[in-house]
CSV table of C-alpha atoms in Angstrom, one decimal:
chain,number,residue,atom,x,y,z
N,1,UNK,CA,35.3,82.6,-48.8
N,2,UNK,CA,33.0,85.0,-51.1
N,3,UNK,CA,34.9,87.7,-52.5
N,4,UNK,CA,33.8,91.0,-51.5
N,5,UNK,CA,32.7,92.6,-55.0
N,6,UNK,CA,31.1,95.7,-56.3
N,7,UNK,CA,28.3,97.2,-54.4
N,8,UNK,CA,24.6,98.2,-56.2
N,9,UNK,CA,22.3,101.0,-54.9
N,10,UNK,CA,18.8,100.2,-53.9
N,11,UNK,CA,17.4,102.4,-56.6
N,12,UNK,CA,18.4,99.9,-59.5
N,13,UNK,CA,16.7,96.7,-57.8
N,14,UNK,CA,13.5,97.2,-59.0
N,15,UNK,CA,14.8,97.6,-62.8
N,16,UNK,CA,17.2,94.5,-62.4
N,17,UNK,CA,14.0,92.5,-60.8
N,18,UNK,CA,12.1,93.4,-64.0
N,19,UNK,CA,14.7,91.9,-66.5
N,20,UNK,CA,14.9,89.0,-64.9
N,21,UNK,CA,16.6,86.4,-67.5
N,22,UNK,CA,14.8,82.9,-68.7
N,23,UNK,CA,16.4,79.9,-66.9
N,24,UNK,CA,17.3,78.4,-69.8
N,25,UNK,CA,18.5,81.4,-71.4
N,26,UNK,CA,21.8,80.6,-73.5
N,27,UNK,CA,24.9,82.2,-71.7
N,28,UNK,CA,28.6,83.1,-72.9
N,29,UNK,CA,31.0,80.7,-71.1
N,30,UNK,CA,30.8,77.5,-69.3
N,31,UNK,CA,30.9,75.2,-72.3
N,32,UNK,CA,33.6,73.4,-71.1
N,33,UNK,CA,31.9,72.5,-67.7
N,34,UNK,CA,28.5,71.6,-69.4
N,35,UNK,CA,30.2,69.0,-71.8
N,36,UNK,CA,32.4,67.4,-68.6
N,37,UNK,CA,29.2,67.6,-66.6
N,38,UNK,CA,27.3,65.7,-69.5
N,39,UNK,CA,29.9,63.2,-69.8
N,40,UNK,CA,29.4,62.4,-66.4
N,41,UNK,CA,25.6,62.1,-66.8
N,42,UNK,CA,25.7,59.7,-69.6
N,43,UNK,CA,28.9,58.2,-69.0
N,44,UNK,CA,31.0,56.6,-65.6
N,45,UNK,CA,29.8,54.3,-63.1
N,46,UNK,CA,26.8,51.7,-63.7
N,47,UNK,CA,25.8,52.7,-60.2
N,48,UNK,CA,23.5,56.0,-59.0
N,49,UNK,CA,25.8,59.1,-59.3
N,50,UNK,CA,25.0,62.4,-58.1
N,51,UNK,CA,26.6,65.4,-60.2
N,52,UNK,CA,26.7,68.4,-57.8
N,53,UNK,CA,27.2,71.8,-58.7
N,54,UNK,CA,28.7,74.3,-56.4
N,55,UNK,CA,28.5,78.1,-56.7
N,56,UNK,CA,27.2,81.5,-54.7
N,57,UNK,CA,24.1,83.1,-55.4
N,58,UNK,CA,24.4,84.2,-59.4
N,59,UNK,CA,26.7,82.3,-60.8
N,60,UNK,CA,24.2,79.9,-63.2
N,61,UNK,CA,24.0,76.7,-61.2
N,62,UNK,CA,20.1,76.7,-62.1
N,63,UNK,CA,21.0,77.7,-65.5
N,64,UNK,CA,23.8,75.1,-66.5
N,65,UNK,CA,21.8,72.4,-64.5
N,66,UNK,CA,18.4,72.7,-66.5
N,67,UNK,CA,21.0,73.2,-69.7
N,68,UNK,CA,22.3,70.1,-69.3
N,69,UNK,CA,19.0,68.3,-67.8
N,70,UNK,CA,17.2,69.3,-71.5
N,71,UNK,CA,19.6,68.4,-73.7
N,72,UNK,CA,18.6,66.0,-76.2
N,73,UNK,CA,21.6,63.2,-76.0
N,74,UNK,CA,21.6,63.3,-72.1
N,75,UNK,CA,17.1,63.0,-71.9
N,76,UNK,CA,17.4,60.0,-74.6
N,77,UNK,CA,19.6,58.4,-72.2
N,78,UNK,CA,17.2,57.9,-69.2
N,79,UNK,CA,14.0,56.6,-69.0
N,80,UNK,CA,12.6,58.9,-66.4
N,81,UNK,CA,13.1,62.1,-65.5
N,82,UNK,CA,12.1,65.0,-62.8
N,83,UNK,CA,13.1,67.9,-61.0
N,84,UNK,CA,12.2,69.9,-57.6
N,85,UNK,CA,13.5,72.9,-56.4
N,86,UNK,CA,14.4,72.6,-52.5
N,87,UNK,CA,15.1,76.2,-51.3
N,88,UNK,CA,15.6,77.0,-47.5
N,89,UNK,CA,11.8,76.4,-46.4
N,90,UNK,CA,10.7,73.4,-48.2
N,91,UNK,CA,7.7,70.9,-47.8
N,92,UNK,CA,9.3,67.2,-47.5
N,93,UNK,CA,6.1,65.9,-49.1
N,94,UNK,CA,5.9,68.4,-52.1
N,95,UNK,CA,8.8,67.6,-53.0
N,96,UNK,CA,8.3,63.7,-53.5
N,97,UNK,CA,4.9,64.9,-55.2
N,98,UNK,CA,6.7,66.8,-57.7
N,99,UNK,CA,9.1,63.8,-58.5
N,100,UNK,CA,6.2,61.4,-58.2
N,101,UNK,CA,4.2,63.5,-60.7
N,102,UNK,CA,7.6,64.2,-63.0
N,103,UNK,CA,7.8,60.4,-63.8
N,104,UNK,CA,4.6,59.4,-63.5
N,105,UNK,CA,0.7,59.9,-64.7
N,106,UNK,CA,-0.4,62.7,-62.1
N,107,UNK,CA,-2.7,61.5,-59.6
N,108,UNK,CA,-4.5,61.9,-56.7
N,109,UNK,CA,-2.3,61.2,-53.8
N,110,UNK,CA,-4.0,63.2,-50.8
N,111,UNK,CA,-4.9,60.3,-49.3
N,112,UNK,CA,-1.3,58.7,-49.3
N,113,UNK,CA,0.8,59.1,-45.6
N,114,UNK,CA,4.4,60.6,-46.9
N,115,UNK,CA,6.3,57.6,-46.1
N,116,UNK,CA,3.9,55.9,-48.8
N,117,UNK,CA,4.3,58.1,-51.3
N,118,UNK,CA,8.3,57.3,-50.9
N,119,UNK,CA,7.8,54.0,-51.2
N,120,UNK,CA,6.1,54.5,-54.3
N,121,UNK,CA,8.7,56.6,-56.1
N,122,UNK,CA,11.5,54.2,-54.5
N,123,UNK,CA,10.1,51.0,-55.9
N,124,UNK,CA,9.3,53.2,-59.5
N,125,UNK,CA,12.9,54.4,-59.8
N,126,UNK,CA,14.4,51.3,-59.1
N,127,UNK,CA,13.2,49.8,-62.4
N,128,UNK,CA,14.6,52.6,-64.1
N,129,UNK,CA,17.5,54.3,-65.5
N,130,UNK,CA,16.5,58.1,-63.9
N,131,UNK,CA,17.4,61.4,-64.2
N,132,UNK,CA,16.5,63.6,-61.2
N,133,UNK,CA,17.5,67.3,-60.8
N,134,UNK,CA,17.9,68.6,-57.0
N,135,UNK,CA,17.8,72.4,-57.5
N,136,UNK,CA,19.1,75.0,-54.2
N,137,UNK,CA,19.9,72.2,-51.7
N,138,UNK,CA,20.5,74.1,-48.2
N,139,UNK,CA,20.8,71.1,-45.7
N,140,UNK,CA,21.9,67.8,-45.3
N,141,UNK,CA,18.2,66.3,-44.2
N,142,UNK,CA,17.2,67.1,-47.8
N,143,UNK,CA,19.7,64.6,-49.1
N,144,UNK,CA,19.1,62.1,-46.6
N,145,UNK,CA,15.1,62.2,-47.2
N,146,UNK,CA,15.2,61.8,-51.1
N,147,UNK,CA,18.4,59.4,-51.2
N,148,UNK,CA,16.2,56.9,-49.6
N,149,UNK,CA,13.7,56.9,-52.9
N,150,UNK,CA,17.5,56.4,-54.6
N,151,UNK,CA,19.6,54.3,-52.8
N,152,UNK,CA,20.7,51.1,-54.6
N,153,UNK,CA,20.1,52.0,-58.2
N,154,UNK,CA,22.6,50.1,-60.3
N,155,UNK,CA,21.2,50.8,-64.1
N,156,UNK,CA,23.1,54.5,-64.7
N,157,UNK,CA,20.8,56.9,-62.9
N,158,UNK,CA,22.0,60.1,-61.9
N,159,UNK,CA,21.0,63.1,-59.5
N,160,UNK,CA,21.9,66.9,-60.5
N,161,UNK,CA,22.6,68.6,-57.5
N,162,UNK,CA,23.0,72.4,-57.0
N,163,UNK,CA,23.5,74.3,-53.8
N,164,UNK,CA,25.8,76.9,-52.9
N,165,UNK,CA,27.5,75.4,-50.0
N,166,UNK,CA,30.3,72.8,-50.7
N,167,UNK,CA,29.8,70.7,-47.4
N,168,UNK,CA,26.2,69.6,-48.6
N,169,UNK,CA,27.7,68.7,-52.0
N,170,UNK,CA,30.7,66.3,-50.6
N,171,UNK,CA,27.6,65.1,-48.3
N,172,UNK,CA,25.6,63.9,-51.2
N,173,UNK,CA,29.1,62.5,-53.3
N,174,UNK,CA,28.7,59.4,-54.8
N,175,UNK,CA,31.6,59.2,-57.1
N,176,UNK,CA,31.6,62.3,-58.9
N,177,UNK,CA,33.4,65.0,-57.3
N,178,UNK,CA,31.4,68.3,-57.2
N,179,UNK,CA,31.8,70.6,-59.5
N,180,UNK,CA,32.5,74.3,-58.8
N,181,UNK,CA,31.7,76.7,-60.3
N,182,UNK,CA,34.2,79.6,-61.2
N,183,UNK,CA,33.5,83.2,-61.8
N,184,UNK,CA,33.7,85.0,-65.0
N,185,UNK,CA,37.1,87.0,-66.5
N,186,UNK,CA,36.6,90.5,-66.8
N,187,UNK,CA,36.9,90.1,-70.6
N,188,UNK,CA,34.4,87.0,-70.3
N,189,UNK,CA,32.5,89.2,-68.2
N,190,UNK,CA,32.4,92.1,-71.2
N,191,UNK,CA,31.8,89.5,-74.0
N,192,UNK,CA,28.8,88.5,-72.0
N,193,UNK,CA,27.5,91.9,-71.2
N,194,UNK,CA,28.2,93.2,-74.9
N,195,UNK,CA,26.6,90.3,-76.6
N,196,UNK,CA,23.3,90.8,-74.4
N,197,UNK,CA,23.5,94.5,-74.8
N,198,UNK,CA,24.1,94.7,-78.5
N,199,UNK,CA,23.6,91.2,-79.8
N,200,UNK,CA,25.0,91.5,-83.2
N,201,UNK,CA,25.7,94.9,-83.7
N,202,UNK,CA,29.3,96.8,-82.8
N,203,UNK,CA,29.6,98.1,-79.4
N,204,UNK,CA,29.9,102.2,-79.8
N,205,UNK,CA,33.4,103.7,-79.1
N,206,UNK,CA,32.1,106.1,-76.5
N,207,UNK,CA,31.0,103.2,-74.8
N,208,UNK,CA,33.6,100.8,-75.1
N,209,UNK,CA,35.6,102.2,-71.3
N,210,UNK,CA,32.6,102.8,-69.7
N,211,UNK,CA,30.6,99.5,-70.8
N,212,UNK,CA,33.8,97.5,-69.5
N,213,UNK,CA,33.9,99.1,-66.3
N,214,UNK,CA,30.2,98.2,-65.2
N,215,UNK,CA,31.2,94.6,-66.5
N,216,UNK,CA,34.0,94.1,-64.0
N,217,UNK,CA,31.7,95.7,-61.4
N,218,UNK,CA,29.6,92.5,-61.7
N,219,UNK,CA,31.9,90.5,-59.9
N,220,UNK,CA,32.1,87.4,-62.1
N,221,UNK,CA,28.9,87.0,-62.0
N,222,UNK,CA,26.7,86.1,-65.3
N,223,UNK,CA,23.4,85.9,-64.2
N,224,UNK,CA,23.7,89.4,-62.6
N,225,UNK,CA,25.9,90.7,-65.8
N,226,UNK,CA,22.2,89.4,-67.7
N,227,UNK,CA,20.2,91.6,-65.4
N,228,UNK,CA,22.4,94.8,-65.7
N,229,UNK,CA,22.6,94.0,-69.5
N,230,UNK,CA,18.4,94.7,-69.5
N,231,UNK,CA,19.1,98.1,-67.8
N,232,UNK,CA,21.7,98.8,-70.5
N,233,UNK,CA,19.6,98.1,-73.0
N,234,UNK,CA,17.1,100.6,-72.4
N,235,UNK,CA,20.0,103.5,-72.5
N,236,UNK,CA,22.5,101.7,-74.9
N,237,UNK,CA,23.5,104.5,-76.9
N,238,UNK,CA,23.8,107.5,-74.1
N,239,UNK,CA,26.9,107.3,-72.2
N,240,UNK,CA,26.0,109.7,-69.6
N,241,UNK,CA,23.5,106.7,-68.5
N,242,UNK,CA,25.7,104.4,-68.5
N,243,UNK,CA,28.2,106.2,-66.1
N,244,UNK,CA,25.2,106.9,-64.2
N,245,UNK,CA,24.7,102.7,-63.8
N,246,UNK,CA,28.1,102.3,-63.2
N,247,UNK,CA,28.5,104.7,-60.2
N,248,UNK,CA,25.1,102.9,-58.5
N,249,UNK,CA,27.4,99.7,-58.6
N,250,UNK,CA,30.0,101.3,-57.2
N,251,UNK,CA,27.7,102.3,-54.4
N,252,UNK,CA,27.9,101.3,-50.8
N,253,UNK,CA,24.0,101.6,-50.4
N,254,UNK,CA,23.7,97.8,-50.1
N,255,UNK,CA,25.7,95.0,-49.3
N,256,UNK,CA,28.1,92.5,-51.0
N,257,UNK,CA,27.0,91.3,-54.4
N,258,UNK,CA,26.5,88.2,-53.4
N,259,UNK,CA,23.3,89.5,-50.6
N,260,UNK,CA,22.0,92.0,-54.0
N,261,UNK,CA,21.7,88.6,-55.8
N,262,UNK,CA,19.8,86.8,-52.7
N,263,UNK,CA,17.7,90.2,-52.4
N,264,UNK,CA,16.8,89.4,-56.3
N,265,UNK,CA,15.7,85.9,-55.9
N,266,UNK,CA,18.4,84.2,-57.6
N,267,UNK,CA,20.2,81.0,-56.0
């Protein structure tokens, strides 16, 4: 079950929404699940392996995924690679287009029936070693549409996988077991927050109680610790603020932290 965590007011969306973080933006933490995740993406079994990450809404599955799907020893280990994002309303045939046009030339495919174009990326993929990332999986049917272009691969290729609910990862399990994600310490939690706040510079004294306080309000959570961290930065030397940003945390105006981070856009 989700943990019921702090609460944020209304009033503070719109400035969260603003400082929005990069996807690939480099975040405290987590080191030791990219380099087991990598591992797995360059190492294991000869045949196709999906590597699933599991997590609620703001916890960096997007972030650790594309991390891991850029780095330079795990994209000079495949020949191919692609990657779609599925979200709860998807388009079955945009999403083999984007694939389609990840490893190949883009082309005009208009004219192409859908089961066509998976024939297409099926007999593609299966002459080579691939790399395909699978972002915000919500049902099984996704899985079972895109594992036909995958099915049979025997040359190392691999599937990242992120979704939020466990039962679609064991679903899609290969041989991997899915990975979950955990949340952030309250000390990882104000490491995280003080290093976006302040980046190399000393946190202020006067700020030190305070600026931990809002960090355990976050739940755990690092992409939303990132977004308050833009607020912060804007009033980073006037505690008065700051208390002001930790009380609309502690507010009741809207739901658990995990809805705040769906009403932000984050997966």
């Amino acid at each position: 079950t989700v943990p019921e965590v702090a609460k944020i007011s209304t009033s503070l969306l719109p400035d969260l929404s603003a400082n929005t973080p990069r996807a690939n933006e480099e975040m405290e933490g987590f080191q030791d699940a990219k380099n087991i995740l990598k591992d797995q993406l360059v190492k294991g079994s000869p045949h196709l392996d999906v590597i699933s990450l599991v997590g609620m809404p703001g916890i960096g599955k997007t972030t650790i995924a594309e991390k891991i799907y850029n780095d330079p020893i795990v994209t000079s280990h495949f020949d191919v690679r692609a990657q779609c994002r599925v979200t709860q309303v998807y388009s079955w045939r945009d999403l083999l287009l984007t694939i389609l046009n990840g490893v190949l030339e883009p082309a005009d495919r208009n004219e192409k029936e859908d089961g066509e174009l998976a024939v297409e990326l099926r007999r593609f993929l299966l002459t080579k070693r691939f790399l395909v990332l699978i972002d915000d999986v919500w049902d099984n049917e996704v899985w079972d549409n895109l594992h036909m272009c995958f099915k049979g691969a025997r040359n190392r290729s691999r599937v990242i996988l992120t979704t939020r609910l466990s039962n679609i990862a064991i679903y899609a399990k290969c041989e991997s077991e899915p990975y979950h994600l955990r949340l952030f310490s309250d000390d990882e939690s104000w490491t995280l927050l003080k290093k976006e706040v302040f980046q190399e510079e000393s946190c202020p004294p006067e700020l030190v109680d305070v600026g931990f306080r809002i960090a355990k309000c976050c739940g755990g959570l690092p992409l939303f610790i990132v977004l308050v961290a833009g607020v912060l930065k804007d009033k980073r030397k006037k505690a008065e603020l700051w208390k002001v940003i930790e009380e609309s945390l502690g507010s009741q105006n809207i739901g658990s932290l995990e809805e705040t981070m769906s009403v932000i856009g984050f997966n």
